[in-house]
PDB file of C-alpha atoms and ligand atoms in Angstrom:
ATOM      1  CA  MET A   1      -1.094 -32.155   0.665  1.00  0.00           C
ATOM      2  CA  SER A   2       2.679 -31.792   0.765  1.00  0.00           C
ATOM      3  CA  ILE A   3       5.161 -30.662  -1.778  1.00  0.00           C
ATOM      4  CA  ASP A   4       6.517 -34.236  -1.936  1.00  0.00           C
ATOM      5  CA  ALA A   5       3.502 -35.548  -3.867  1.00  0.00           C
ATOM      6  CA  ALA A   6       3.878 -32.764  -6.423  1.00  0.00           C
ATOM      7  CA  ILE A   7       7.607 -33.441  -6.766  1.00  0.00           C
ATOM      8  CA  GLN A   8       6.912 -37.169  -7.205  1.00  0.00           C
ATOM      9  CA  ALA A   9       4.486 -36.374 -10.039  1.00  0.00           C
ATOM     10  CA  ILE A  10       7.121 -34.218 -11.790  1.00  0.00           C
ATOM     11  CA  ARG A  11       9.648 -37.063 -11.496  1.00  0.00           C
ATOM     12  CA  GLU A  12       7.128 -39.521 -13.024  1.00  0.00           C
ATOM     13  CA  ARG A  13       5.776 -37.250 -15.786  1.00  0.00           C
ATOM     14  CA  LYS A  14       9.040 -35.495 -16.758  1.00  0.00           C
ATOM     15  CA  PRO A  15       7.385 -32.313 -18.101  1.00  0.00           C
ATOM     16  CA  ARG A  16       9.235 -30.458 -20.901  1.00  0.00           C
ATOM     17  CA  ARG A  17       6.951 -27.517 -21.746  1.00  0.00           C
ATOM     18  CA  VAL A  18       6.113 -25.445 -18.677  1.00  0.00           C
ATOM     19  CA  VAL A  19       3.787 -22.479 -18.233  1.00  0.00           C
ATOM     20  CA  VAL A  20       4.081 -20.496 -15.012  1.00  0.00           C
ATOM     21  CA  MET A  21       1.121 -18.333 -14.013  1.00  0.00           C
ATOM     22  CA  THR A  22       1.668 -15.859 -11.174  1.00  0.00           C
ATOM     23  CA  GLY A  23      -0.190 -13.321  -9.078  1.00  0.00           C
ATOM     24  CA  ALA A  24       0.599 -10.836  -6.334  1.00  0.00           C
ATOM     25  CA  GLY A  25       1.598 -13.608  -3.908  1.00  0.00           C
ATOM     26  CA  VAL A  26       4.810 -14.331  -5.841  1.00  0.00           C
ATOM     27  CA  SER A  27       5.955 -10.768  -5.064  1.00  0.00           C
ATOM     28  CA  ALA A  28       4.758 -10.771  -1.445  1.00  0.00           C
ATOM     29  CA  ASP A  29       8.140 -12.189  -0.409  1.00  0.00           C
ATOM     30  CA  SER A  30       9.728  -9.116  -2.041  1.00  0.00           C
ATOM     31  CA  GLY A  31       7.739  -6.889   0.328  1.00  0.00           C
ATOM     32  CA  ILE A  32       5.081  -5.823  -2.187  1.00  0.00           C
ATOM     33  CA  PRO A  33       1.558  -5.956  -0.745  1.00  0.00           C
ATOM     34  CA  THR A  34      -0.973  -8.292  -2.333  1.00  0.00           C
ATOM     35  CA  PHE A  35      -4.490  -7.067  -3.120  1.00  0.00           C
ATOM     36  CA  ARG A  36      -6.767  -9.301  -1.084  1.00  0.00           C
ATOM     37  CA  GLY A  37      -4.432 -10.627   1.679  1.00  0.00           C
ATOM     38  CA  PRO A  38      -4.750  -9.545   5.370  1.00  0.00           C
ATOM     39  CA  ASP A  39      -2.765  -6.318   4.641  1.00  0.00           C
ATOM     40  CA  GLY A  40      -3.869  -6.324   1.003  1.00  0.00           C
ATOM     41  CA  LEU A  41      -4.230  -3.075  -0.951  1.00  0.00           C
ATOM     42  CA  TRP A  42      -7.989  -3.519  -1.390  1.00  0.00           C
ATOM     43  CA  ARG A  43      -8.371  -3.688   2.414  1.00  0.00           C
ATOM     44  CA  ASN A  44      -7.098  -0.132   2.709  1.00  0.00           C
ATOM     45  CA  PHE A  45      -8.020   1.412  -0.637  1.00  0.00           C
ATOM     46  CA  ARG A  46     -11.131   1.341  -2.801  1.00  0.00           C
ATOM     47  CA  PRO A  47     -10.484  -0.051  -6.292  1.00  0.00           C
ATOM     48  CA  GLU A  48     -13.363   1.968  -7.738  1.00  0.00           C
ATOM     49  CA  GLU A  49     -11.603   5.156  -6.555  1.00  0.00           C
ATOM     50  CA  LEU A  50      -8.152   4.216  -7.859  1.00  0.00           C
ATOM     51  CA  ALA A  51      -8.144   1.493 -10.530  1.00  0.00           C
ATOM     52  CA  THR A  52     -10.869   2.347 -13.064  1.00  0.00           C
ATOM     53  CA  PRO A  53     -10.929   4.715 -16.077  1.00  0.00           C
ATOM     54  CA  GLU A  54     -13.775   6.584 -14.375  1.00  0.00           C
ATOM     55  CA  ALA A  55     -11.686   7.142 -11.229  1.00  0.00           C
ATOM     56  CA  PHE A  56      -8.861   8.529 -13.383  1.00  0.00           C
ATOM     57  CA  ARG A  57     -11.197  10.918 -15.209  1.00  0.00           C
ATOM     58  CA  ARG A  58     -12.689  12.015 -11.885  1.00  0.00           C
ATOM     59  CA  ASP A  59      -9.423  12.597  -9.968  1.00  0.00           C
ATOM     60  CA  PRO A  60      -6.177  11.942 -11.899  1.00  0.00           C
ATOM     61  CA  LEU A  61      -4.069  13.403  -9.068  1.00  0.00           C
ATOM     62  CA  LEU A  62      -5.489  10.972  -6.486  1.00  0.00           C
ATOM     63  CA  VAL A  63      -4.906   8.043  -8.856  1.00  0.00           C
ATOM     64  CA  TRP A  64      -1.364   9.123  -9.688  1.00  0.00           C
ATOM     65  CA  GLU A  65      -0.461   9.692  -6.041  1.00  0.00           C
ATOM     66  CA  TRP A  66      -1.402   6.051  -5.395  1.00  0.00           C
ATOM     67  CA  TYR A  67       0.447   4.689  -8.425  1.00  0.00           C
ATOM     68  CA  GLU A  68       3.511   6.772  -7.695  1.00  0.00           C
ATOM     69  CA  TRP A  69       3.522   5.346  -4.121  1.00  0.00           C
ATOM     70  CA  ARG A  70       3.300   1.796  -5.517  1.00  0.00           C
ATOM     71  CA  ARG A  71       5.985   2.552  -8.140  1.00  0.00           C
ATOM     72  CA  GLY A  72       8.275   3.667  -5.311  1.00  0.00           C
ATOM     73  CA  LEU A  73       7.661   0.446  -3.371  1.00  0.00           C
ATOM     74  CA  ILE A  74       8.363  -1.656  -6.451  1.00  0.00           C
ATOM     75  CA  ARG A  75      11.418   0.385  -7.514  1.00  0.00           C
ATOM     76  CA  ASP A  76      12.970  -0.378  -4.094  1.00  0.00           C
ATOM     77  CA  ALA A  77      12.000  -4.071  -4.153  1.00  0.00           C
ATOM     78  CA  GLN A  78      14.151  -6.969  -5.399  1.00  0.00           C
ATOM     79  CA  PRO A  79      13.105 -10.161  -7.158  1.00  0.00           C
ATOM     80  CA  ASN A  80      12.944 -12.994  -4.584  1.00  0.00           C
ATOM     81  CA  ALA A  81      13.947 -16.679  -4.695  1.00  0.00           C
ATOM     82  CA  ALA A  82      10.698 -17.563  -6.497  1.00  0.00           C
ATOM     83  CA  HIS A  83      11.245 -15.051  -9.338  1.00  0.00           C
ATOM     84  CA  GLU A  84      14.876 -16.175  -9.611  1.00  0.00           C
ATOM     85  CA  ALA A  85      13.987 -19.879  -9.692  1.00  0.00           C
ATOM     86  CA  ILE A  86      11.339 -19.332 -12.386  1.00  0.00           C
ATOM     87  CA  ALA A  87      13.937 -17.426 -14.442  1.00  0.00           C
ATOM     88  CA  ARG A  88      16.140 -20.569 -14.419  1.00  0.00           C
ATOM     89  CA  LEU A  89      13.575 -22.451 -16.525  1.00  0.00           C
ATOM     90  CA  PRO A  90      15.028 -22.262 -20.050  1.00  0.00           C
ATOM     91  CA  ASP A  91      11.868 -22.184 -22.207  1.00  0.00           C
ATOM     92  CA  ALA A  92       8.991 -21.507 -19.845  1.00  0.00           C
ATOM     93  CA  LEU A  93       6.334 -18.937 -20.610  1.00  0.00           C
ATOM     94  CA  VAL A  94       5.548 -16.749 -17.605  1.00  0.00           C
ATOM     95  CA  VAL A  95       1.982 -15.428 -17.577  1.00  0.00           C
ATOM     96  CA  THR A  96       1.659 -12.852 -14.813  1.00  0.00           C
ATOM     97  CA  GLN A  97      -1.096 -10.664 -13.448  1.00  0.00           C
ATOM     98  CA  ASN A  98       1.581  -8.570 -11.732  1.00  0.00           C
ATOM     99  CA  VAL A  99       2.488  -5.109 -13.033  1.00  0.00           C
ATOM    100  CA  ASP A 100       5.783  -4.970 -11.066  1.00  0.00           C
ATOM    101  CA  GLY A 101       8.128  -6.261 -13.773  1.00  0.00           C
ATOM    102  CA  LEU A 102       9.997  -8.447 -11.233  1.00  0.00           C
ATOM    103  CA  HIS A 103       9.962 -11.554 -13.445  1.00  0.00           C
ATOM    104  CA  THR A 104      11.797  -9.666 -16.170  1.00  0.00           C
ATOM    105  CA  ARG A 105      14.174  -8.129 -13.614  1.00  0.00           C
ATOM    106  CA  ALA A 106      14.942 -11.662 -12.366  1.00  0.00           C
ATOM    107  CA  GLY A 107      15.876 -12.706 -15.913  1.00  0.00           C
ATOM    108  CA  SER A 108      12.742 -14.376 -17.299  1.00  0.00           C
ATOM    109  CA  ARG A 109      12.818 -13.803 -21.051  1.00  0.00           C
ATOM    110  CA  ASP A 110       9.284 -14.773 -22.099  1.00  0.00           C
ATOM    111  CA  VAL A 111       6.788 -12.912 -19.932  1.00  0.00           C
ATOM    112  CA  VAL A 112       3.149 -12.110 -20.731  1.00  0.00           C
ATOM    113  CA  GLU A 113       2.045  -9.162 -18.576  1.00  0.00           C
ATOM    114  CA  LEU A 114      -1.731  -9.683 -18.570  1.00  0.00           C
ATOM    115  CA  HIS A 115      -2.437  -6.507 -16.601  1.00  0.00           C
ATOM    116  CA  GLY A 116       0.296  -4.290 -18.059  1.00  0.00           C
ATOM    117  CA  ASN A 117       3.329  -2.763 -16.349  1.00  0.00           C
ATOM    118  CA  ILE A 118       3.338  -0.009 -13.700  1.00  0.00           C
ATOM    119  CA  PHE A 119       6.499   1.582 -15.190  1.00  0.00           C
ATOM    120  CA  HIS A 120       4.866   2.033 -18.581  1.00  0.00           C
ATOM    121  CA  VAL A 121       2.902   5.194 -19.310  1.00  0.00           C
ATOM    122  CA  SER A 122       0.846   6.408 -22.263  1.00  0.00           C
ATOM    123  CA  CYS A 123      -0.689   9.723 -23.319  1.00  0.00           C
ATOM    124  CA  VAL A 124      -4.487   9.910 -23.026  1.00  0.00           C
ATOM    125  CA  ARG A 125      -4.536  11.869 -26.348  1.00  0.00           C
ATOM    126  CA  GLU A 126      -1.738  10.295 -28.444  1.00  0.00           C
ATOM    127  CA  GLY A 127      -1.349   6.870 -26.808  1.00  0.00           C
ATOM    128  CA  ASN A 128       2.370   6.254 -27.586  1.00  0.00           C
ATOM    129  CA  PRO A 129       3.054   3.796 -24.732  1.00  0.00           C
ATOM    130  CA  ARG A 130       6.606   4.055 -23.300  1.00  0.00           C
ATOM    131  CA  MET A 131       8.719   3.145 -20.281  1.00  0.00           C
ATOM    132  CA  HIS A 132       9.146   5.753 -17.509  1.00  0.00           C
ATOM    133  CA  ALA A 133      10.559   4.168 -14.351  1.00  0.00           C
ATOM    134  CA  GLU A 134      11.859   7.293 -12.607  1.00  0.00           C
ATOM    135  CA  ALA A 135       9.710   9.198 -10.127  1.00  0.00           C
ATOM    136  CA  PHE A 136       7.694  12.061 -11.626  1.00  0.00           C
ATOM    137  CA  PRO A 137       8.607  15.475 -10.160  1.00  0.00           C
ATOM    138  CA  ASP A 138       5.058  16.756 -10.663  1.00  0.00           C
ATOM    139  CA  LEU A 139       1.760  14.886 -10.451  1.00  0.00           C
ATOM    140  CA  PRO A 140      -0.307  14.196 -12.434  1.00  0.00           C
ATOM    141  CA  PRO A 141       2.417  13.848 -15.110  1.00  0.00           C
ATOM    142  CA  ARG A 142       1.789  15.267 -18.576  1.00  0.00           C
ATOM    143  CA  CYS A 143       2.870  14.319 -22.078  1.00  0.00           C
ATOM    144  CA  GLU A 144       4.931  16.740 -24.201  1.00  0.00           C
ATOM    145  CA  CYS A 145       1.651  17.510 -25.973  1.00  0.00           C
ATOM    146  CA  GLY A 146       0.195  18.773 -22.697  1.00  0.00           C
ATOM    147  CA  ALA A 147      -2.330  15.965 -22.246  1.00  0.00           C
ATOM    148  CA  LEU A 148      -2.333  13.691 -19.167  1.00  0.00           C
ATOM    149  CA  LEU A 149      -0.178  10.567 -19.001  1.00  0.00           C
ATOM    150  CA  ARG A 150      -1.837   7.460 -17.574  1.00  0.00           C
ATOM    151  CA  PRO A 151      -0.188   4.380 -15.965  1.00  0.00           C
ATOM    152  CA  GLY A 152       0.316   1.486 -18.427  1.00  0.00           C
ATOM    153  CA  VAL A 153      -1.794  -0.911 -16.345  1.00  0.00           C
ATOM    154  CA  VAL A 154      -5.140  -2.580 -17.119  1.00  0.00           C
ATOM    155  CA  TRP A 155      -7.860  -1.075 -14.960  1.00  0.00           C
ATOM    156  CA  PHE A 156     -11.079  -2.815 -13.949  1.00  0.00           C
ATOM    157  CA  GLY A 157     -13.453  -2.799 -16.895  1.00  0.00           C
ATOM    158  CA  GLU A 158     -10.649  -2.434 -19.465  1.00  0.00           C
ATOM    159  CA  ALA A 159      -9.517  -4.991 -22.044  1.00  0.00           C
ATOM    160  CA  LEU A 160      -6.256  -6.878 -21.609  1.00  0.00           C
ATOM    161  CA  PRO A 161      -3.390  -6.335 -24.098  1.00  0.00           C
ATOM    162  CA  GLU A 162      -4.587  -7.820 -27.387  1.00  0.00           C
ATOM    163  CA  ASP A 163      -2.100 -10.685 -27.693  1.00  0.00           C
ATOM    164  CA  ALA A 164      -1.921 -11.567 -23.989  1.00  0.00           C
ATOM    165  CA  MET A 165      -4.626 -14.207 -23.587  1.00  0.00           C
ATOM    166  CA  PRO A 166      -4.109 -15.773 -27.077  1.00  0.00           C
ATOM    167  CA  ARG A 167      -0.394 -16.241 -26.247  1.00  0.00           C
ATOM    168  CA  ALA A 168      -1.253 -17.736 -22.856  1.00  0.00           C
ATOM    169  CA  TYR A 169      -3.861 -20.136 -24.246  1.00  0.00           C
ATOM    170  CA  ALA A 170      -1.599 -21.215 -27.119  1.00  0.00           C
ATOM    171  CA  ALA A 171       1.199 -22.038 -24.660  1.00  0.00           C
ATOM    172  CA  LEU A 172      -1.222 -23.899 -22.366  1.00  0.00           C
ATOM    173  CA  GLN A 173      -2.364 -26.050 -25.255  1.00  0.00           C
ATOM    174  CA  ARG A 174       1.234 -27.245 -25.742  1.00  0.00           C
ATOM    175  CA  ALA A 175       2.167 -27.353 -22.048  1.00  0.00           C
ATOM    176  CA  ASP A 176       2.672 -30.498 -20.003  1.00  0.00           C
ATOM    177  CA  LEU A 177       2.965 -28.667 -16.693  1.00  0.00           C
ATOM    178  CA  LEU A 178       1.251 -25.548 -15.321  1.00  0.00           C
ATOM    179  CA  LEU A 179       2.564 -23.889 -12.173  1.00  0.00           C
ATOM    180  CA  VAL A 180       0.150 -21.450 -10.485  1.00  0.00           C
ATOM    181  CA  ILE A 181       1.903 -19.294  -7.885  1.00  0.00           C
ATOM    182  CA  GLY A 182       0.413 -16.703  -5.558  1.00  0.00           C
ATOM    183  CA  THR A 183      -2.967 -15.852  -6.999  1.00  0.00           C
ATOM    184  CA  SER A 184      -6.419 -15.897  -5.390  1.00  0.00           C
ATOM    185  CA  GLY A 185      -7.844 -16.876  -8.778  1.00  0.00           C
ATOM    186  CA  VAL A 186     -10.811 -14.514  -8.488  1.00  0.00           C
ATOM    187  CA  VAL A 187     -10.080 -12.061 -11.302  1.00  0.00           C
ATOM    188  CA  TYR A 188     -11.102 -13.018 -14.839  1.00  0.00           C
ATOM    189  CA  PRO A 189     -10.113 -13.662 -17.551  1.00  0.00           C
ATOM    190  CA  ALA A 190      -6.784 -14.618 -15.896  1.00  0.00           C
ATOM    191  CA  ALA A 191      -8.493 -16.971 -13.439  1.00  0.00           C
ATOM    192  CA  GLY A 192      -9.989 -18.891 -16.359  1.00  0.00           C
ATOM    193  CA  LEU A 193      -6.539 -20.001 -17.548  1.00  0.00           C
ATOM    194  CA  ALA A 194      -5.872 -22.427 -14.687  1.00  0.00           C
ATOM    195  CA  ARG A 195      -9.441 -23.707 -14.851  1.00  0.00           C
ATOM    196  CA  ALA A 196      -9.176 -24.322 -18.618  1.00  0.00           C
ATOM    197  CA  TYR A 197      -6.027 -26.440 -18.274  1.00  0.00           C
ATOM    198  CA  ASP A 198      -6.507 -30.201 -17.694  1.00  0.00           C
ATOM    199  CA  GLY A 199      -2.876 -31.373 -17.637  1.00  0.00           C
ATOM    200  CA  LEU A 200      -0.572 -31.718 -14.628  1.00  0.00           C
ATOM    201  CA  SER A 201      -0.802 -28.523 -12.567  1.00  0.00           C
ATOM    202  CA  ILE A 202       0.715 -27.448  -9.262  1.00  0.00           C
ATOM    203  CA  GLU A 203      -0.450 -24.472  -7.210  1.00  0.00           C
ATOM    204  CA  VAL A 204       1.732 -22.805  -4.563  1.00  0.00           C
ATOM    205  CA  ASN A 205      -0.249 -20.735  -2.045  1.00  0.00           C
ATOM    206  CA  PRO A 206      -0.023 -20.593   1.766  1.00  0.00           C
ATOM    207  CA  ASP A 207      -3.778 -19.986   1.906  1.00  0.00           C
ATOM    208  CA  THR A 208      -5.603 -23.177   0.981  1.00  0.00           C
ATOM    209  CA  SER A 209      -9.044 -21.959   2.045  1.00  0.00           C
ATOM    210  CA  LEU A 210     -10.160 -21.410  -1.566  1.00  0.00           C
ATOM    211  CA  GLY A 211      -9.157 -24.935  -2.594  1.00  0.00           C
ATOM    212  CA  SER A 212      -7.534 -25.255  -6.004  1.00  0.00           C
ATOM    213  CA  ALA A 213      -8.306 -25.961  -9.643  1.00  0.00           C
ATOM    214  CA  CYS A 214      -4.904 -27.654  -9.829  1.00  0.00           C
ATOM    215  CA  THR A 215      -3.846 -31.298  -9.490  1.00  0.00           C
ATOM    216  CA  PHE A 216      -1.689 -30.424  -6.464  1.00  0.00           C
ATOM    217  CA  LEU A 217      -1.925 -27.555  -3.977  1.00  0.00           C
ATOM    218  CA  VAL A 218       1.302 -26.887  -2.072  1.00  0.00           C
ATOM    219  CA  PRO A 219       0.484 -24.877   1.086  1.00  0.00           C
ATOM    220  CA  ALA A 220       3.658 -22.785   1.181  1.00  0.00           C
ATOM    221  CA  ARG A 221       5.074 -19.351   0.385  1.00  0.00           C
ATOM    222  CA  ALA A 222       6.381 -18.828  -3.134  1.00  0.00           C
ATOM    223  CA  ALA A 223      10.013 -18.117  -2.145  1.00  0.00           C
ATOM    224  CA  GLU A 224      10.042 -21.279  -0.028  1.00  0.00           C
ATOM    225  CA  ALA A 225       8.508 -23.880  -2.356  1.00  0.00           C
ATOM    226  CA  THR A 226       9.166 -22.628  -5.886  1.00  0.00           C
ATOM    227  CA  PRO A 227      12.976 -23.184  -5.925  1.00  0.00           C
ATOM    228  CA  ARG A 228      12.486 -26.843  -4.865  1.00  0.00           C
ATOM    229  CA  ILE A 229       9.886 -27.422  -7.586  1.00  0.00           C
ATOM    230  CA  ILE A 230      12.053 -25.754 -10.257  1.00  0.00           C
ATOM    231  CA  ASP A 231      15.102 -27.808  -9.172  1.00  0.00           C
ATOM    232  CA  VAL A 232      13.190 -31.033  -9.876  1.00  0.00           C
ATOM    233  CA  ILE A 233      11.880 -29.791 -13.226  1.00  0.00           C
ATOM    234  CA  LEU A 234      15.436 -28.938 -14.297  1.00  0.00           C
ATOM    235  CA  GLU A 235      16.647 -32.311 -12.983  1.00  0.00           C
ATOM    236  CA  VAL A 236      14.134 -34.285 -15.106  1.00  0.00           C
ATOM    237  CA  GLN A 237      14.769 -32.039 -18.130  1.00  0.00           C
ATOM    238  CA  SER A 238      18.565 -32.560 -17.992  1.00  0.00           C
TER     239      SER A 238
HETATM  240  N1  LIG B 301       3.588 -16.902  -1.552  1.00  0.00           N
HETATM  241  C1  LIG B 301       2.594 -17.408  -2.345  1.00  0.00           C
HETATM  242  N2  LIG B 301       1.309 -16.945  -2.335  1.00  0.00           N
HETATM  243  C2  LIG B 301       1.021 -15.963  -1.444  1.00  0.00           C
HETATM  244  C3  LIG B 301       2.003 -15.403  -0.572  1.00  0.00           C
HETATM  245  C4  LIG B 301       3.334 -15.918  -0.653  1.00  0.00           C
HETATM  246  N3  LIG B 301       4.307 -15.446   0.101  1.00  0.00           N
HETATM  247  N4  LIG B 301       1.400 -14.431   0.179  1.00  0.00           N
HETATM  248  C5  LIG B 301       0.091 -14.399  -0.208  1.00  0.00           C
HETATM  249  N5  LIG B 301      -0.131 -15.329  -1.175  1.00  0.00           N
HETATM  250  C6  LIG B 301      -1.384 -15.628  -1.883  1.00  0.00           C
HETATM  251  C7  LIG B 301      -2.635 -15.272  -1.099  1.00  0.00           C
HETATM  252  O1  LIG B 301      -3.043 -16.355  -0.278  1.00  0.00           O
HETATM  253  C8  LIG B 301      -3.636 -14.999  -2.219  1.00  0.00           C
HETATM  254  O2  LIG B 301      -4.315 -16.202  -2.589  1.00  0.00           O
HETATM  255  O3  LIG B 301      -1.400 -14.817  -3.037  1.00  0.00           O
HETATM  256  C9  LIG B 301      -2.751 -14.560  -3.406  1.00  0.00           C
HETATM  257  C10 LIG B 301      -2.854 -13.091  -3.765  1.00  0.00           C
HETATM  258  O4  LIG B 301      -4.161 -12.870  -4.208  1.00  0.00           O
HETATM  259  P1  LIG B 301      -4.625 -11.384  -4.615  1.00  0.00           P
HETATM  260  O5  LIG B 301      -4.189 -10.428  -3.596  1.00  0.00           O
HETATM  261  O6  LIG B 301      -6.079 -11.493  -4.926  1.00  0.00           O
HETATM  262  O7  LIG B 301      -3.774 -11.075  -5.928  1.00  0.00           O
HETATM  263  P2  LIG B 301      -4.009 -11.587  -7.428  1.00  0.00           P
HETATM  264  O8  LIG B 301      -4.612 -12.938  -7.467  1.00  0.00           O
HETATM  265  O9  LIG B 301      -2.746 -11.396  -8.141  1.00  0.00           O
HETATM  266  O10 LIG B 301      -5.089 -10.500  -7.939  1.00  0.00           O
HETATM  267  C11 LIG B 301      -5.490 -10.542  -9.282  1.00  0.00           C
HETATM  268  O11 LIG B 301      -6.661  -8.467  -9.033  1.00  0.00           O
HETATM  269  O12 LIG B 301      -6.679  -6.443  -8.043  1.00  0.00           O
HETATM  270  C12 LIG B 301      -6.501  -7.067  -9.237  1.00  0.00           C
HETATM  271  O13 LIG B 301      -5.225  -6.385 -11.097  1.00  0.00           O
HETATM  272  C13 LIG B 301      -5.103  -6.841  -9.783  1.00  0.00           C
HETATM  273  O14 LIG B 301      -3.627  -8.432 -10.855  1.00  0.00           O
HETATM  274  C14 LIG B 301      -4.484  -8.234  -9.760  1.00  0.00           C
HETATM  275  C15 LIG B 301      -5.693  -9.144  -9.814  1.00  0.00           C
END
C-alpha cells in the first residue's frame, strides 16, 4: 500500500478534526532508540529491572543511571521533520506514548503524554511533581525533604495520568482522521485507542509485519512520510 492511496482518501474526505497518536518510532529519526526495534532498548535492557516500581525500590541508583543516560540522549536530540509537520496542524490533539517531550519542543500545543515525561520528577514522600531537565550531579537525586526523587514516567504496572485516556477518547469520538505514527501497538491501554477508532485512519510505520488496525498503512519512516500527509491535510483544510 502506498502513501498515494492515503493521500487520495484525505483529498476525498477533507478531514477537519485530527488526532495524532505517536510512539517511539516518531523519535527514531531524531536518534532516540525505540523499545522493540532491532537496536531497541528492551533488546539490551530488562524492563523488569529498570521500568517498574519494584525495580526502583530494589535499586534506585541502577534505575536512575539508566534514566539519566536516556535524559542525556533526549536533551541532545532535536525534533525531526515528523514532529515539526505535526506541530503545523492548527487544532490537532497529539496523544503520545513518548516521554521525550519532542512534540512540545517542536511547537505542538495540545499534547497528551500518556506515559509521562522523562524531565519531570516527583518526591516519593511528598509527590509534588515538577520539571527538572538539567543533569543531576548526584544519583539517585533527592528531594529537599531528603526522600528519593523518581522520574515522572509511567512504569509497567502503574496507572496512566488520570485525565490522559479520557481526553484521548473524547477527541477520538469527535475526530474524522486518526494518524498513528511509529508505534508497535503492543502496549495497552494506548494500543486500544487505534483499535477503538472506526473512522479514517492512517498508520506510518516502516515495519508492516504486524499489519495494522488502520484504514491505510504507509510503509515509511515518520520523517519521510508525515510531512507529505500533513501538507495534504492543511491543503484540504485551507
Ligand atoms: N518511523 C516510523 N516508525 C518507526 C521508525 C521510523 N523511523 N523506526 C521504527 N519505527 C516503528 C517500529 O517499526 C515499531 O513498530 O516504531 C515502532 C516502535 O515500537 P516500540 O519500540 O514498541 O515503541 P512504542 O510502540 O512506542 O512502545 C510503547 O512501550 O516500552 C513501553 O512505555 C514504553 O511508551 C513505550 C511503550
